[in-house]
Coordinates of C-alpha atoms in Angstrom, one line a residue:
X38 CA 0.0 0.0 0.0
X39 CA 1.6 3.3 -1.0
X40 CA 2.5 5.8 1.7
X41 CA 0.4 9.0 1.5
X42 CA 2.5 12.1 1.7
X43 CA 1.8 14.5 4.6
X44 CA -0.1 17.7 3.6
X45 CA 2.9 19.9 3.9
X46 CA 5.0 17.5 1.8
X47 CA 2.4 17.0 -0.8
X48 CA 1.8 20.6 -1.8
X49 CA 3.8 22.5 -4.4
X50 CA 5.8 25.2 -2.8
X51 CA 6.0 28.9 -3.8
X52 CA 9.5 30.1 -4.6
X53 CA 10.2 33.8 -5.1
X54 CA 13.0 34.6 -7.5
X55 CA 13.8 38.3 -8.2
X56 CA 10.4 39.3 -6.7
X57 CA 8.4 37.0 -9.1
X58 CA 6.4 34.3 -7.5
X59 CA 6.5 31.0 -9.3
X60 CA 5.2 27.5 -8.8
X61 CA 7.9 24.9 -8.7
X62 CA 7.8 21.2 -8.5
X63 CA 10.3 20.8 -5.7
X64 CA 9.2 19.2 -2.4
X65 CA 10.6 20.8 0.8
X66 CA 14.0 19.4 1.7
X67 CA 15.3 18.5 5.2
X68 CA 18.9 18.9 6.3
X69 CA 20.0 15.8 8.2
X70 CA 22.8 16.2 10.7
X71 CA 24.3 12.9 12.1
X72 CA 24.9 13.5 15.8
X73 CA 25.7 9.9 16.6
X74 CA 29.0 9.5 18.5
X75 CA 29.5 6.0 17.2
X76 CA 29.1 6.8 13.5
X77 CA 31.1 4.4 11.3
X78 CA 34.6 5.6 10.4
X79 CA 36.9 4.4 7.6
X80 CA 38.9 1.3 8.5
X81 CA 42.1 2.9 7.1
X82 CA 41.6 6.7 7.4
X83 CA 45.2 7.5 6.6
X84 CA 44.8 5.7 3.2
X85 CA 41.6 7.3 2.0
X86 CA 43.4 10.1 0.0
X87 CA 45.7 7.6 -1.8
X88 CA 44.9 6.9 -5.5
X89 CA 43.5 3.5 -6.2
X90 CA 46.0 0.9 -7.2
X91 CA 45.3 -1.8 -9.7
X92 CA 44.2 -5.2 -8.5
X93 CA 45.6 -8.1 -10.4
X94 CA 43.6 -11.2 -11.1
X95 CA 44.6 -14.1 -8.8
X96 CA 46.1 -17.1 -10.5
X97 CA 44.6 -20.6 -9.9
X98 CA 47.2 -21.5 -7.3
X99 CA 46.3 -18.7 -5.0
X100 CA 42.5 -19.4 -4.7
X101 CA 40.9 -20.8 -1.6
X102 CA 37.4 -22.0 -0.7
X103 CA 35.1 -20.0 1.6
X104 CA 35.0 -21.3 5.2
X105 CA 31.8 -23.3 5.9
X106 CA 32.8 -26.3 8.0
X107 CA 31.5 -27.2 11.5
X108 CA 35.0 -26.9 13.0
X109 CA 35.3 -23.4 11.6
X110 CA 32.0 -22.4 13.2
X111 CA 32.9 -24.0 16.5
X112 CA 36.2 -22.0 16.6
X113 CA 34.5 -18.8 15.7
X114 CA 31.9 -19.3 18.5
X115 CA 34.6 -19.9 21.1
X116 CA 36.6 -16.8 20.0
X117 CA 33.5 -14.6 20.0
X118 CA 32.2 -16.0 23.4
X119 CA 35.4 -14.9 25.0
X120 CA 35.3 -11.4 23.4
X121 CA 38.6 -12.0 21.7
X122 CA 40.2 -10.7 18.5
X123 CA 42.0 -12.8 16.0
X124 CA 44.5 -11.7 13.3
X125 CA 42.9 -14.4 11.1
X126 CA 39.9 -12.2 10.8
X127 CA 41.4 -8.7 11.1
X128 CA 44.1 -9.3 8.5
X129 CA 41.8 -11.2 6.2
X130 CA 44.0 -14.4 6.2
X131 CA 43.2 -16.7 3.2
X132 CA 43.9 -19.8 5.4
X133 CA 41.2 -19.0 8.0
X134 CA 38.9 -21.8 6.8
X135 CA 41.6 -24.5 7.0
X136 CA 43.1 -23.3 10.3
X137 CA 39.8 -22.7 12.2
X138 CA 38.4 -26.1 11.0
X139 CA 41.3 -27.6 13.0
X140 CA 40.7 -25.2 15.9
X141 CA 43.9 -23.3 15.2
X142 CA 43.4 -19.5 15.7
X143 CA 46.0 -16.8 16.2
X144 CA 44.9 -14.6 19.1
X145 CA 45.5 -10.9 18.7
X146 CA 45.9 -9.0 22.0
X147 CA 46.1 -5.3 22.9
X148 CA 43.0 -4.4 20.9
X149 CA 42.2 -4.3 17.2
X150 CA 43.4 -0.8 16.3
X151 CA 47.1 -0.4 15.3
X152 CA 49.1 2.8 15.7
X153 CA 51.2 2.1 12.6
X154 CA 50.1 2.6 9.0
X155 CA 51.9 -0.1 7.0
X156 CA 50.7 -0.1 3.4
X157 CA 50.4 -3.9 3.2
X158 CA 48.3 -4.5 6.3
X159 CA 44.5 -4.8 6.6
X160 CA 44.4 -4.4 10.4
X161 CA 42.5 -1.2 11.3
X162 CA 44.7 1.8 12.1
X163 CA 44.1 4.9 14.3
X164 CA 44.2 5.9 17.9
X165 CA 43.5 2.9 20.2
X166 CA 41.5 3.2 23.4
X167 CA 43.8 4.2 26.3
X168 CA 45.4 1.4 28.3
X169 CA 44.8 -2.4 28.0
X170 CA 42.1 -4.8 28.9
X171 CA 43.5 -6.3 32.2
X172 CA 41.4 -9.4 31.9
X173 CA 42.4 -10.2 28.3
X174 CA 45.2 -12.6 29.2
X175 CA 42.8 -14.7 31.3
X176 CA 40.3 -14.8 28.5
X177 CA 42.9 -15.9 26.0
X178 CA 44.0 -18.6 28.4
X179 CA 40.4 -19.8 28.8
X180 CA 39.9 -20.0 25.0
X181 CA 43.2 -22.0 24.7
X182 CA 42.0 -24.5 27.3
X183 CA 38.6 -24.8 25.8
X184 CA 40.0 -25.4 22.3
X185 CA 42.4 -27.9 23.8
X186 CA 45.3 -26.4 21.8
X187 CA 48.7 -28.1 22.0
X188 CA 50.3 -25.0 20.4
X189 CA 49.1 -21.5 20.4
X190 CA 50.2 -18.3 18.5
X191 CA 49.7 -14.9 20.2
X192 CA 50.2 -11.7 18.2
X193 CA 49.2 -8.1 18.6
X194 CA 48.8 -4.7 17.0
X195 CA 51.5 -2.1 17.4
X196 CA 50.8 0.0 20.4
X197 CA 53.3 2.9 20.2
X198 CA 51.0 4.8 22.6
X199 CA 52.0 2.5 25.5
X200 CA 55.1 3.1 27.5
X201 CA 56.2 -0.5 27.2
X202 CA 54.7 -1.1 23.7
X203 CA 52.5 -3.8 25.2
X204 CA 55.4 -5.9 26.4
X205 CA 53.9 -6.7 29.9
X206 CA 50.6 -7.7 28.3
X207 CA 52.5 -10.3 26.3
X208 CA 54.2 -11.5 29.5
X209 CA 50.9 -11.7 31.4
X210 CA 49.3 -13.6 28.5
X211 CA 52.1 -16.1 28.4
X212 CA 51.9 -16.6 32.1
X213 CA 48.1 -17.0 32.1
X214 CA 48.3 -19.7 29.4
X215 CA 51.1 -21.6 31.2
X216 CA 49.0 -21.6 34.4
X217 CA 45.8 -22.8 32.7
X218 CA 47.4 -25.1 30.0
X219 CA 50.9 -26.1 31.1
X220 CA 51.2 -28.6 28.3
X221 CA 50.6 -26.0 25.5
X222 CA 53.6 -24.6 23.7
X223 CA 53.5 -20.9 23.1
X224 CA 54.5 -18.9 20.0
X225 CA 54.4 -15.2 20.0
X226 CA 54.5 -12.8 17.0
X227 CA 55.5 -9.5 18.4
X228 CA 55.7 -5.9 17.2
X229 CA 59.2 -4.3 17.1
X230 CA 59.1 -2.4 20.4
X231 CA 60.8 0.5 18.6
X232 CA 61.9 3.2 21.1
X233 CA 60.6 1.2 24.1
X234 CA 63.8 1.3 26.2
X235 CA 64.5 -2.4 26.6
X236 CA 60.9 -3.5 27.5
X237 CA 61.3 -6.3 24.9
X238 CA 63.7 -8.0 27.4
X239 CA 60.7 -8.8 29.7
X240 CA 59.0 -10.6 26.9
X241 CA 62.2 -12.6 26.0
X242 CA 62.6 -13.5 29.7
X243 CA 59.0 -14.9 29.8
X244 CA 60.5 -17.6 27.6
X245 CA 57.9 -18.3 24.9
X246 CA 58.7 -21.5 23.0
X247 CA 59.0 -19.5 19.7
X248 CA 59.7 -15.8 19.4
X249 CA 58.5 -14.5 16.0
X250 CA 59.0 -11.1 14.6
X251 CA 58.5 -10.5 10.9
X252 CA 60.9 -8.4 8.8
X253 CA 58.1 -8.5 6.1
X254 CA 60.1 -7.1 3.2
X255 CA 63.5 -6.2 1.9
X256 CA 65.2 -3.0 3.3
X257 CA 64.8 -1.0 0.0
X258 CA 61.0 -1.2 0.3
X259 CA 60.6 -0.3 4.0
X260 CA 59.9 3.4 3.3
X261 CA 56.8 2.6 1.3
X262 CA 55.7 -0.8 2.7
X263 CA 56.6 -0.5 6.4
X264 CA 57.3 3.2 7.0
X265 CA 56.9 3.2 10.8
X266 CA 59.5 0.4 11.3
X267 CA 63.3 0.2 10.9
X268 CA 64.8 -2.9 9.2
X269 CA 68.0 -3.1 11.3
X270 CA 66.1 -2.5 14.5
X271 CA 63.8 -5.5 13.7
X272 CA 66.8 -7.6 12.8
X273 CA 68.5 -6.6 16.1
X274 CA 65.4 -7.6 18.0
X275 CA 65.7 -11.1 16.7
X276 CA 69.4 -11.2 17.4
X277 CA 68.7 -10.0 21.0
X278 CA 66.5 -13.0 21.6
X279 CA 69.3 -15.3 20.7
X280 CA 71.9 -13.3 22.7
X281 CA 69.6 -13.4 25.8
X282 CA 68.3 -16.9 25.5
X283 CA 70.1 -19.1 23.0
X284 CA 67.7 -22.0 23.5
X285 CA 64.7 -20.0 22.4
X286 CA 63.5 -20.6 18.9
X287 CA 63.4 -17.5 16.7
X288 CA 61.3 -17.1 13.6
X289 CA 60.7 -14.4 10.9
X290 CA 58.8 -14.0 7.7
X291 CA 58.9 -12.2 4.4
X292 CA 56.2 -11.3 1.8
X293 CA 57.1 -11.5 -1.9
X294 CA 55.5 -10.0 -4.9
X295 CA 56.0 -6.4 -3.8
X296 CA 58.8 -5.6 -6.3
X297 CA 61.8 -7.1 -4.5
X298 CA 64.5 -8.9 -6.4
X299 CA 65.7 -12.5 -5.8
X300 CA 69.1 -11.1 -4.8
X301 CA 67.5 -8.9 -2.2
X302 CA 65.5 -11.8 -0.7
X303 CA 68.7 -13.9 -0.5
X304 CA 70.5 -11.0 1.3
X305 CA 67.7 -10.9 3.9
X306 CA 68.1 -14.6 4.4
X307 CA 71.8 -14.0 5.1
X308 CA 70.9 -11.2 7.5
X309 CA 68.5 -13.5 9.3
X310 CA 71.0 -16.3 9.6
X311 CA 73.6 -13.8 11.0
X312 CA 71.0 -12.9 13.7
X313 CA 70.5 -16.7 14.5
X314 CA 67.0 -17.0 13.1
X315 CA 65.9 -20.6 13.1
X316 CA 62.7 -20.6 11.1
X317 CA 61.9 -18.6 7.9
X318 CA 58.4 -18.2 6.3
X319 CA 57.9 -16.8 2.8
X320 CA 54.5 -16.1 1.4
X321 CA 52.8 -14.2 -1.4
X322 CA 51.6 -10.6 -0.6
X323 CA 47.9 -10.2 -1.3
X324 CA 46.5 -6.7 -1.6
X325 CA 43.6 -6.1 0.9
X326 CA 42.1 -3.1 -0.9
X327 CA 42.8 -0.7 -3.8
X328 CA 44.2 1.8 -1.3
X329 CA 46.9 -0.6 -0.1
X330 CA 50.2 -1.3 -1.8
X331 CA 49.8 -2.8 -5.3
X332 CA 51.0 -6.3 -6.1
X333 CA 54.0 -6.2 -8.4
X334 CA 53.5 -9.8 -9.5
X335 CA 52.4 -13.2 -8.4
X336 CA 55.4 -15.4 -7.6
X337 CA 55.0 -18.9 -9.0
X338 CA 55.0 -22.1 -6.9
X339 CA 58.3 -23.1 -8.6
X340 CA 60.0 -19.9 -7.4
X341 CA 58.8 -20.5 -3.9
X342 CA 60.3 -24.0 -4.1
X343 CA 63.6 -22.5 -5.2
X344 CA 63.5 -20.0 -2.3
X345 CA 62.9 -22.9 0.1
X346 CA 65.9 -24.9 -1.2
X347 CA 68.2 -21.8 -1.0
X348 CA 67.1 -21.0 2.6
X349 CA 67.7 -24.6 3.7
X350 CA 71.1 -24.5 2.1
X351 CA 71.8 -21.3 4.1
X352 CA 71.2 -23.2 7.4
X353 CA 67.7 -22.5 8.5
X354 CA 66.3 -25.3 10.7
X355 CA 62.8 -24.9 9.2
X356 CA 61.5 -23.2 6.1
X357 CA 58.0 -22.7 4.9
X358 CA 57.7 -21.1 1.5
X359 CA 54.5 -21.2 -0.7
X360 CA 52.0 -18.8 -2.1
X361 CA 49.6 -19.2 0.9
X362 CA 52.3 -19.5 3.6
X363 CA 51.6 -17.1 6.5
X364 CA 53.4 -16.7 9.8
X365 CA 51.1 -18.9 11.9
X366 CA 50.0 -21.3 9.1
X367 CA 50.5 -24.9 10.3
X368 CA 52.3 -23.4 13.3
X369 CA 51.8 -26.4 15.6
X370 CA 53.0 -29.0 13.1
X371 CA 55.9 -26.7 12.1
X372 CA 57.0 -26.3 15.7
X373 CA 57.2 -30.1 16.1
X374 CA 59.4 -30.3 13.0
X375 CA 61.5 -27.4 14.2
X376 CA 62.2 -29.0 17.5
X377 CA 63.0 -32.3 15.8
X378 CA 65.3 -30.5 13.4
X379 CA 67.3 -29.0 16.2
X380 CA 67.6 -32.3 18.0
X381 CA 68.9 -33.9 14.8
X382 CA 71.3 -31.0 14.3
X383 CA 72.7 -31.3 17.8
X384 CA 73.0 -35.1 17.6
X385 CA 75.0 -34.7 14.3
X386 CA 77.4 -32.2 16.0
X387 CA 78.0 -34.7 18.8
X388 CA 78.6 -37.6 16.5

């Protein structure tokens, strides 16, 4: 049934132009002012003024199925019931269906708003709420116990607004998991703690089983891809872990397809090995939106295989290199292989 206009809205209005009254066929207009404090804001406000970049068509080897399994839904329900954030969702990981089906989720602590503006990342950027959620470590530990995880990965946004960069929140989360699930091995994927005056030492001293910090790309591309970070500071962080606790496994990752050369990737491998990095991951960069850094090209599976062989020859204990490799993809299985590789290496040295 059509809605009848109100009397004032249904009449023609008289408009006076230069003293001449005329009938016009415009209905009265209302000016709407949105006074809601919670009005939606752009996910990446700092990127809105950037020109759109081209989006390349994905090749067949990069395609994944939409997540629909029962295991995926169960993991999602547990994460949501604890009020937790995952990097799987926030960063738009292509492996979320596979990992969540196995109840593998990478927990993201310290909120969901990052203080950095890396041009490759889909995590929301802006000014986070002040402070941290004091009960978050306990909620993460509860979720780990409920999922029955044998290995868990904990990551975070960058929190440059905090004096310690979120270091103590990592420590508290590690301790909470150890108390609730003592048999669970813990892998952390940390920010760089740039200009945080040694607070990263507290995280290292909490002795996670794996300390991961991604270099992300080659030094030449840092200014455009990772402008808030410093390549050699990130490299030094990984070296500091080994200097402070030689038994702790270290891990780092690279994206390819951003315009780097093969020679530059191999130089980063050498830098990582000089810093004692045990485990290297290499995956294809996938462009989140047209406002993010453009894909230079899709690296072929054969090239990834070559990178893996080169990295193993350079002495990494563990290498994962494929188009869909991500830092925490197959993290539990990879950790078991990493530990076995170290044991085999030490046994060979004694022989």
